[in-house]
Short mmCIF file of C-alpha atoms and ligand atoms in Angstrom, two decimals:
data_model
loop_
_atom_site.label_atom_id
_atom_site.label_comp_id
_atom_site.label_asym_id
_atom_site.label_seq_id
_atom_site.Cartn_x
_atom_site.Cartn_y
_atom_site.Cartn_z
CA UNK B 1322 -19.13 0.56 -10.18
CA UNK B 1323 -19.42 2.81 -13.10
CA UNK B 1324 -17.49 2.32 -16.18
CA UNK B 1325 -16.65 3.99 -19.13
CA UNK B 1326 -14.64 2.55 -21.96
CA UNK B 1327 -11.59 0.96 -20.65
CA UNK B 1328 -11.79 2.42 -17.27
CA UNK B 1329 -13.94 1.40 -13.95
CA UNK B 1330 -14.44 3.26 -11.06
CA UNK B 1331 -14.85 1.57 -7.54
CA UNK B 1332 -15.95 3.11 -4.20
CA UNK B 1333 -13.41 2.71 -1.41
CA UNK B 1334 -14.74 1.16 2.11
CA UNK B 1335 -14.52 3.98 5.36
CA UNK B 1336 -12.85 2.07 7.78
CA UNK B 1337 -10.43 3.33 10.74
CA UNK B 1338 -7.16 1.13 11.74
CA UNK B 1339 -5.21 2.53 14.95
CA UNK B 1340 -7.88 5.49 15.40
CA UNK B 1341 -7.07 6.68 12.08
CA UNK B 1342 -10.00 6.89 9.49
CA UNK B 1343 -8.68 4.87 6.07
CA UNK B 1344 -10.06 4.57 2.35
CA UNK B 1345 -10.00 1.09 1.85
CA UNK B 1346 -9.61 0.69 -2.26
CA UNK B 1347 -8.37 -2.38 -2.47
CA UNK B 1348 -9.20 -5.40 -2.36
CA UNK B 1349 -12.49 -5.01 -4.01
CA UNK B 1350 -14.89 -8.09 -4.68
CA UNK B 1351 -14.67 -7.52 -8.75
CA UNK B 1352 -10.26 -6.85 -8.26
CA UNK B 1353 -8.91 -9.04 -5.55
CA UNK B 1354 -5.56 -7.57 -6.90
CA UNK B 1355 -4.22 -5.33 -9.45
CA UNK B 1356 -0.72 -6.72 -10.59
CA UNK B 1357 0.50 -8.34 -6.99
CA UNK B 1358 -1.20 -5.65 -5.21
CA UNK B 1359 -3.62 -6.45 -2.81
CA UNK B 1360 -4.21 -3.70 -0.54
CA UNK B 1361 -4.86 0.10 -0.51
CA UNK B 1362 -5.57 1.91 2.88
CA UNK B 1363 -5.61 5.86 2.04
CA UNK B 1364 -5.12 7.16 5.28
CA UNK B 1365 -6.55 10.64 6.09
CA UNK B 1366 -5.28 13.71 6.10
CA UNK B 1367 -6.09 14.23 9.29
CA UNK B 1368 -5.08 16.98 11.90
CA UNK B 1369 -2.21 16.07 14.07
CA UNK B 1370 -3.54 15.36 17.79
CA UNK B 1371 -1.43 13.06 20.43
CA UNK B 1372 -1.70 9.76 19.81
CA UNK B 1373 -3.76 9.99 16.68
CA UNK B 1374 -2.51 6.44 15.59
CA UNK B 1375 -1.08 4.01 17.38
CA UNK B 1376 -1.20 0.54 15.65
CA UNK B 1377 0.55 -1.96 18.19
CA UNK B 1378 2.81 -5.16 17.63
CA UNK B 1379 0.77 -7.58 14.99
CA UNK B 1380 2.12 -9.91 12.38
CA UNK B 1381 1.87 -10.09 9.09
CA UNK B 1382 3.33 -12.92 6.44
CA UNK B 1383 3.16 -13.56 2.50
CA UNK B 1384 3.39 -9.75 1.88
CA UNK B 1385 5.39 -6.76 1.40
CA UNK B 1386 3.71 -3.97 3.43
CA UNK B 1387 4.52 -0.52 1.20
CA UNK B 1388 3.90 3.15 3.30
CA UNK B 1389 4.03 6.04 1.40
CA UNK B 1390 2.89 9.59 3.32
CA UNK B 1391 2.40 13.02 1.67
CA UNK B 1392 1.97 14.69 4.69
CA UNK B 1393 2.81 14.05 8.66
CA UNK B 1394 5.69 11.33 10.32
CA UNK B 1395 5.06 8.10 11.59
CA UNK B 1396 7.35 5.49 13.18
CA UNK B 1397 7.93 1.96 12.34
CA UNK B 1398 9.53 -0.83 14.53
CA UNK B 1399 9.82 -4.37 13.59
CA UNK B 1400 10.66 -7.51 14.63
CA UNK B 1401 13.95 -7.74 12.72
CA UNK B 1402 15.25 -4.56 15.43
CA UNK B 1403 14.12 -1.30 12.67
CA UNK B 1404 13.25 1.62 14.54
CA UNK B 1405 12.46 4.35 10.97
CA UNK B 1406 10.47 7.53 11.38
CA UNK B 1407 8.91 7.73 8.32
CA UNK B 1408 8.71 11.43 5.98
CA UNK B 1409 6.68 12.10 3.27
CA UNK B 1410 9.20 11.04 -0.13
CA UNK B 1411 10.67 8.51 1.72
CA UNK B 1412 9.35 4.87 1.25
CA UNK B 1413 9.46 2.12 3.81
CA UNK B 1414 9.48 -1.39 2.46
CA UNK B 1415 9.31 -4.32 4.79
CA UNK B 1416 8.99 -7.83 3.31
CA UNK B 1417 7.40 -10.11 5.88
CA UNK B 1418 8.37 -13.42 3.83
CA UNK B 1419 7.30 -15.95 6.10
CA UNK B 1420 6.32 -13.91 9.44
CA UNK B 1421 7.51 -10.64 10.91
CA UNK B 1422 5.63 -8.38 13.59
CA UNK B 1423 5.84 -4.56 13.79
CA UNK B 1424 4.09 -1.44 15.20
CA UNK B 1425 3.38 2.15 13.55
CA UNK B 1426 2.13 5.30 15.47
CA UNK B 1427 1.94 8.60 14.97
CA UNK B 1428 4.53 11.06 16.08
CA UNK B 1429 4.21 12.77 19.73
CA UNK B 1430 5.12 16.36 18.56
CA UNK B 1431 2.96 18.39 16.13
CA UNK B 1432 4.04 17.54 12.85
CA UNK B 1433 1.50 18.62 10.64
CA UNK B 1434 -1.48 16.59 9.16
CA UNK B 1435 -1.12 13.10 8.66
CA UNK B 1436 -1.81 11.91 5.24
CA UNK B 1437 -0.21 9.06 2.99
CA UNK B 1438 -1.46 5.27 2.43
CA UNK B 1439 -0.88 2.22 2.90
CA UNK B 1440 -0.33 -0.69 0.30
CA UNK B 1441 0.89 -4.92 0.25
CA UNK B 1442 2.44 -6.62 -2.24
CA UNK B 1443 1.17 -10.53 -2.40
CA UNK B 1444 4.43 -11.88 -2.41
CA UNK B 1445 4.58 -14.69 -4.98
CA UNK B 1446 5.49 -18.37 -4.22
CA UNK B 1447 9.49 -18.10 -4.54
CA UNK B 1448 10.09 -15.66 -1.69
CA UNK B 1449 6.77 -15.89 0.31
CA UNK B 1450 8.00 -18.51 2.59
CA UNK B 1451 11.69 -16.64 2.68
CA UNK B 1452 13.30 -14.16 5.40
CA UNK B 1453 11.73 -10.86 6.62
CA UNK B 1454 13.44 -7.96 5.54
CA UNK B 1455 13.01 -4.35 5.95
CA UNK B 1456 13.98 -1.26 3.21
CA UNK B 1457 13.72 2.27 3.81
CA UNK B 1458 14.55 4.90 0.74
CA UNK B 1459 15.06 8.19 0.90
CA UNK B 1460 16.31 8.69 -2.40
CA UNK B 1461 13.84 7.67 -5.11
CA UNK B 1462 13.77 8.08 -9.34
CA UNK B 1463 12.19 11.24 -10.27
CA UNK B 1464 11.10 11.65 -13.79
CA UNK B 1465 9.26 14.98 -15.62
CA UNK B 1466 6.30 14.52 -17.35
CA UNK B 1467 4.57 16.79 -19.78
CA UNK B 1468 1.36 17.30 -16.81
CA UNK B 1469 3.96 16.83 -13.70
CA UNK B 1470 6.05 15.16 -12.20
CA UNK B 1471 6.37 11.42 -11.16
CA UNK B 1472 8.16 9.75 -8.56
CA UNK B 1473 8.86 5.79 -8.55
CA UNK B 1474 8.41 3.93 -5.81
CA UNK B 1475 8.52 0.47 -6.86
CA UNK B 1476 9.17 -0.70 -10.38
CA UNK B 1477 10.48 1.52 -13.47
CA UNK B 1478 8.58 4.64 -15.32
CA UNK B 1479 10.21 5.65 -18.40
CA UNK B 1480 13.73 4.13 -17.80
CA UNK B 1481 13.56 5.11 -14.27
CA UNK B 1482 14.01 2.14 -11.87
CA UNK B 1483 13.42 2.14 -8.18
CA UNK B 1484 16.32 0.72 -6.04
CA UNK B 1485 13.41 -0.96 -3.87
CA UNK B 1486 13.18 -4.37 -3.46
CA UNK B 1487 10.48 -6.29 -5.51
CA UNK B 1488 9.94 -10.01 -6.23
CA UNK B 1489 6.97 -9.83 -9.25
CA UNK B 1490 6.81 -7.59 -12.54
CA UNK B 1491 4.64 -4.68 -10.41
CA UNK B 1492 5.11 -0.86 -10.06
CA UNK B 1493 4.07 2.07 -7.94
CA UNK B 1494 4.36 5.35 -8.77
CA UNK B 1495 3.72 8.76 -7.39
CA UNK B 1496 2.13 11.33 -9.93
CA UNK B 1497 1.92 15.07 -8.62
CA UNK B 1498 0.06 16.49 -11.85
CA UNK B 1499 -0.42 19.99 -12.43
CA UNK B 1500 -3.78 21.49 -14.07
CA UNK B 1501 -3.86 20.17 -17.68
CA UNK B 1502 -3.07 17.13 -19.18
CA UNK B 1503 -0.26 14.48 -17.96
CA UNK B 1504 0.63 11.30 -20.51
CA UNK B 1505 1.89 8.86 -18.71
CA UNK B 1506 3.77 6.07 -20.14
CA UNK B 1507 2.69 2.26 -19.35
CA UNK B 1508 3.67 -1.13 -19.66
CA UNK B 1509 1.42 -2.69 -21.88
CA UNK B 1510 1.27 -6.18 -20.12
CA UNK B 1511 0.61 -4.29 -16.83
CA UNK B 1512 -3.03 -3.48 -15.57
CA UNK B 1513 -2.90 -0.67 -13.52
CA UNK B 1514 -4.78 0.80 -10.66
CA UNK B 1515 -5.39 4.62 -9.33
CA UNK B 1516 -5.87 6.22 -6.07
CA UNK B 1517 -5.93 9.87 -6.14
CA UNK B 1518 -4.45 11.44 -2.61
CA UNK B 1519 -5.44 14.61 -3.04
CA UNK B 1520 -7.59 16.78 -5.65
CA UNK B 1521 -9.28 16.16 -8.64
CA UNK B 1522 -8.39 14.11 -11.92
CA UNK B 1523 -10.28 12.76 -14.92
CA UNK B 1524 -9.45 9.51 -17.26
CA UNK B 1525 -11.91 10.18 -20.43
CA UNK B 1526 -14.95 11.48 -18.69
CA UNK B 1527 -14.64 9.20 -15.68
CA UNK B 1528 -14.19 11.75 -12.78
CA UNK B 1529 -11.69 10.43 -10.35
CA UNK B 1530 -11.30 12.00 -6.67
CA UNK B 1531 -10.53 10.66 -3.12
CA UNK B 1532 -12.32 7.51 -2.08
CA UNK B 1533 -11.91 6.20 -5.18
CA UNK B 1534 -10.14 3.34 -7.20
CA UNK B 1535 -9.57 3.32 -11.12
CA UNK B 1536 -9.18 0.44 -12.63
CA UNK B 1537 -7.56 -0.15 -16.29
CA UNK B 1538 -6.55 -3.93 -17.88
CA UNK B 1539 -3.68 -5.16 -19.80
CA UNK B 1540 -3.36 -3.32 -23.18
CA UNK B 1541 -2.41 0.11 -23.07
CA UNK B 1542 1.01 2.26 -23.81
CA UNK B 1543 -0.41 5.46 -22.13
CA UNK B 1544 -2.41 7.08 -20.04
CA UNK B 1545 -3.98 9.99 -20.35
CA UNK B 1546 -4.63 12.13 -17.13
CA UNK B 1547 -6.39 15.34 -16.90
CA UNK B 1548 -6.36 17.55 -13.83
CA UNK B 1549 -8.83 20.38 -12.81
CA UNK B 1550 -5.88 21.31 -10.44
CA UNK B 1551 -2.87 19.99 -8.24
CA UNK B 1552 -3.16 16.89 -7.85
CA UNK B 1553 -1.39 13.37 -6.07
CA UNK B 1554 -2.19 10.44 -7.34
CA UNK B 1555 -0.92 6.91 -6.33
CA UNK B 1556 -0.46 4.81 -9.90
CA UNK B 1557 -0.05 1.16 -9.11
CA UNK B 1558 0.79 -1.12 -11.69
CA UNK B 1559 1.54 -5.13 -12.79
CA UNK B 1560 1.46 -7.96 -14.99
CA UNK B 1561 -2.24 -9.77 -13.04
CA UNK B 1562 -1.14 -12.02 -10.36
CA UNK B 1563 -0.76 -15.35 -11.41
CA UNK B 1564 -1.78 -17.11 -7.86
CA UNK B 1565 -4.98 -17.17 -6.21
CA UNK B 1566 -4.39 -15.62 -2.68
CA UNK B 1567 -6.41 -16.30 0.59
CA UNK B 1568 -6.25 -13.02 3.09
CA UNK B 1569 -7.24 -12.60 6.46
CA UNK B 1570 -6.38 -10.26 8.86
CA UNK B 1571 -2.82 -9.50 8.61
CA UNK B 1572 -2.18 -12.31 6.72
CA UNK B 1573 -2.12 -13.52 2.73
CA UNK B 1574 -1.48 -17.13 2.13
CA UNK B 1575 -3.13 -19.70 -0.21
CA UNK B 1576 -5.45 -21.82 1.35
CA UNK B 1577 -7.59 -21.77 5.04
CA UNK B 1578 -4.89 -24.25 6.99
CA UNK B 1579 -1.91 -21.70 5.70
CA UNK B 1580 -3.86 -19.16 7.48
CA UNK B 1581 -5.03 -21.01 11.15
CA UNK B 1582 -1.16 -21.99 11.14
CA UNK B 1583 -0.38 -18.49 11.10
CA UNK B 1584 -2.96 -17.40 13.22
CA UNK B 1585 -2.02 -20.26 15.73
CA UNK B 1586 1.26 -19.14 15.63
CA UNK B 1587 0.82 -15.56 16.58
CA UNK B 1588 -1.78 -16.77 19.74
CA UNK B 1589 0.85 -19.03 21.37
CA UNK B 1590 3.66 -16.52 20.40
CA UNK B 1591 5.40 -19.48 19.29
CA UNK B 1592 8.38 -17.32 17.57
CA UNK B 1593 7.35 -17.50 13.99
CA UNK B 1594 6.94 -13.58 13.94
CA UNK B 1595 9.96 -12.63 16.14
CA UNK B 1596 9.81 -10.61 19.13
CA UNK B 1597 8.93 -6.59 19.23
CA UNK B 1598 9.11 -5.14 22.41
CA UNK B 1599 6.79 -2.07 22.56
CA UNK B 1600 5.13 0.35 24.92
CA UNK B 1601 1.84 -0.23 22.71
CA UNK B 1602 -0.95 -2.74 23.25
CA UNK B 1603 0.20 -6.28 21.15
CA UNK B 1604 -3.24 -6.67 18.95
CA UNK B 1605 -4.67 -10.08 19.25
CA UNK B 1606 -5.93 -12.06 16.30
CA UNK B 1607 -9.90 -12.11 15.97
CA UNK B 1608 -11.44 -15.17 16.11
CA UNK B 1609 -11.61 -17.30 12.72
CA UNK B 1610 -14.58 -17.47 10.58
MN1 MN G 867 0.95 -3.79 9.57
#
């Protein structure tokens, strides 16, 4: 970690899920989440080849799983009967509540690199034991900035609110920044997170690229981004989770029972995550710790 007045700066972990190589940036050990977020897969680019990903049937509960791409298609099938090919600008949102399975691959005809990531949502106590629910938006707030433009995902910028679904005081938001310098407006109860997709940015003097998370606390109106040239940058923000989450695998409850329940439940196939039919391998949970 290197930090450098308000900001830090966090390596992500290489990793590959379905055959794709990811950026893990969240969680990290010092920022188990950053509002309700709790996990940041940046996934690629990589060249379009058959089959590239293919990311069978498993379950997941207690989250919102948020994919965002910026290059490529995928498709997404869940439990609850969604069948979505997913473009970059559109957003699919499923809630898994208190279980839902699905499956994401990459398309079978050449549709250009694959690039985009990956985010959940710890769902908060209300709603995390509540229905699964799936969202897909094509139509999203766009808002100008001085540096770029900004598109919101999740939450408000500037006025600007999402129609997606969200249960805690979070937001995500896409920045495509042009060279120079981009103010962007923040809540100042939110600490906020960056990922940068593609090229180069800088926050102060703290150089900011790929494989990297940014991390900024409560306390802020602003901030200030520089770029050395185009650049995408995934902003997340939040007011800091007020629970203390257990993950594993697939899953994010509160304490080591909540989990081996789920766990359990997925093994015996005992219903709790509905049914997916699917031409691709159903993963099995590893074994506990
Ligand atoms: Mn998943």
């Amino acid at each position: 970690m290197r930090a450098m007045g308000d900001v830090a700066i966090f390596d992500s972990r290489h990793d590959a899920v379905g055959g794709l190589p990811v950026r893990r940036a969240l969680p990290r050990a010092a920022h188990r989440t950053v509002g309700a977020w709790c996990f940041a897969d940046h996934m690629g680019p990589v060249p379009w080849r058959p089959g590239m990903m293919r990311i069978g049937p498993h379950p997941h509960c207690g989250l919102q799983t948020v994919t965002w791409l910026i290059g490529g298609e995928a498709l997404h099938c869940d439990s609850l009967g969604s069948e979505q090919i997913l473009r970059p600008g559109s957003l699919n949102l499923m809630t898994a509540g208190g279980g839902v399975s699905h499956s994401e691959e990459s398309s079978s005809t050449d549709t250009g690199a694959f690039h985009g990531i990956q985010l959940w949502v710890a769902q908060p106590e209300a709603t995390r034991h509540g229905p699964a629910a799936f969202e897909h938006h094509q139509v999203l707030p766009k808002v100008e900035l001085d540096g770029g433009g900004a598109t919101v995902l999740i939450g408000d910028l500037a006025g600007h609110v999402s129609p997606a679904r969200r249960d805690t005081d979070h937001s995500g938001v896409e920045l495509n920044l042009r060279t120079g310098v981009t103010t962007v407006p923040c809540r100042e109860s939110y600490e906020h997170a960056l990922v940068v997709l593609d090229g180069s940015i800088r926050v102060g003097s703290m150089v900011i690229e790929p494989g990297k998370l940014a991390y900024r606390g409560p306390g802020h109106d602003q901030l200030v981004i520089e770029a050395d040239g185009p650049a995408v940058v995934m902003m997340l923000g939040g007011v800091p989770f007020g629970e203390t989450i257990t993950m594993w695998w697939n899953f994010v409850a509160r304490t080591a029972d909540e989990i081996a329940s789920a766990r359990h439940s997925w093994e015996t196939d005992d219903g709790r995550f509905g049914t997916l039919p699917s031409h691709l391998d159903r993963y099995d949970a590893p074994p506990l710790r």
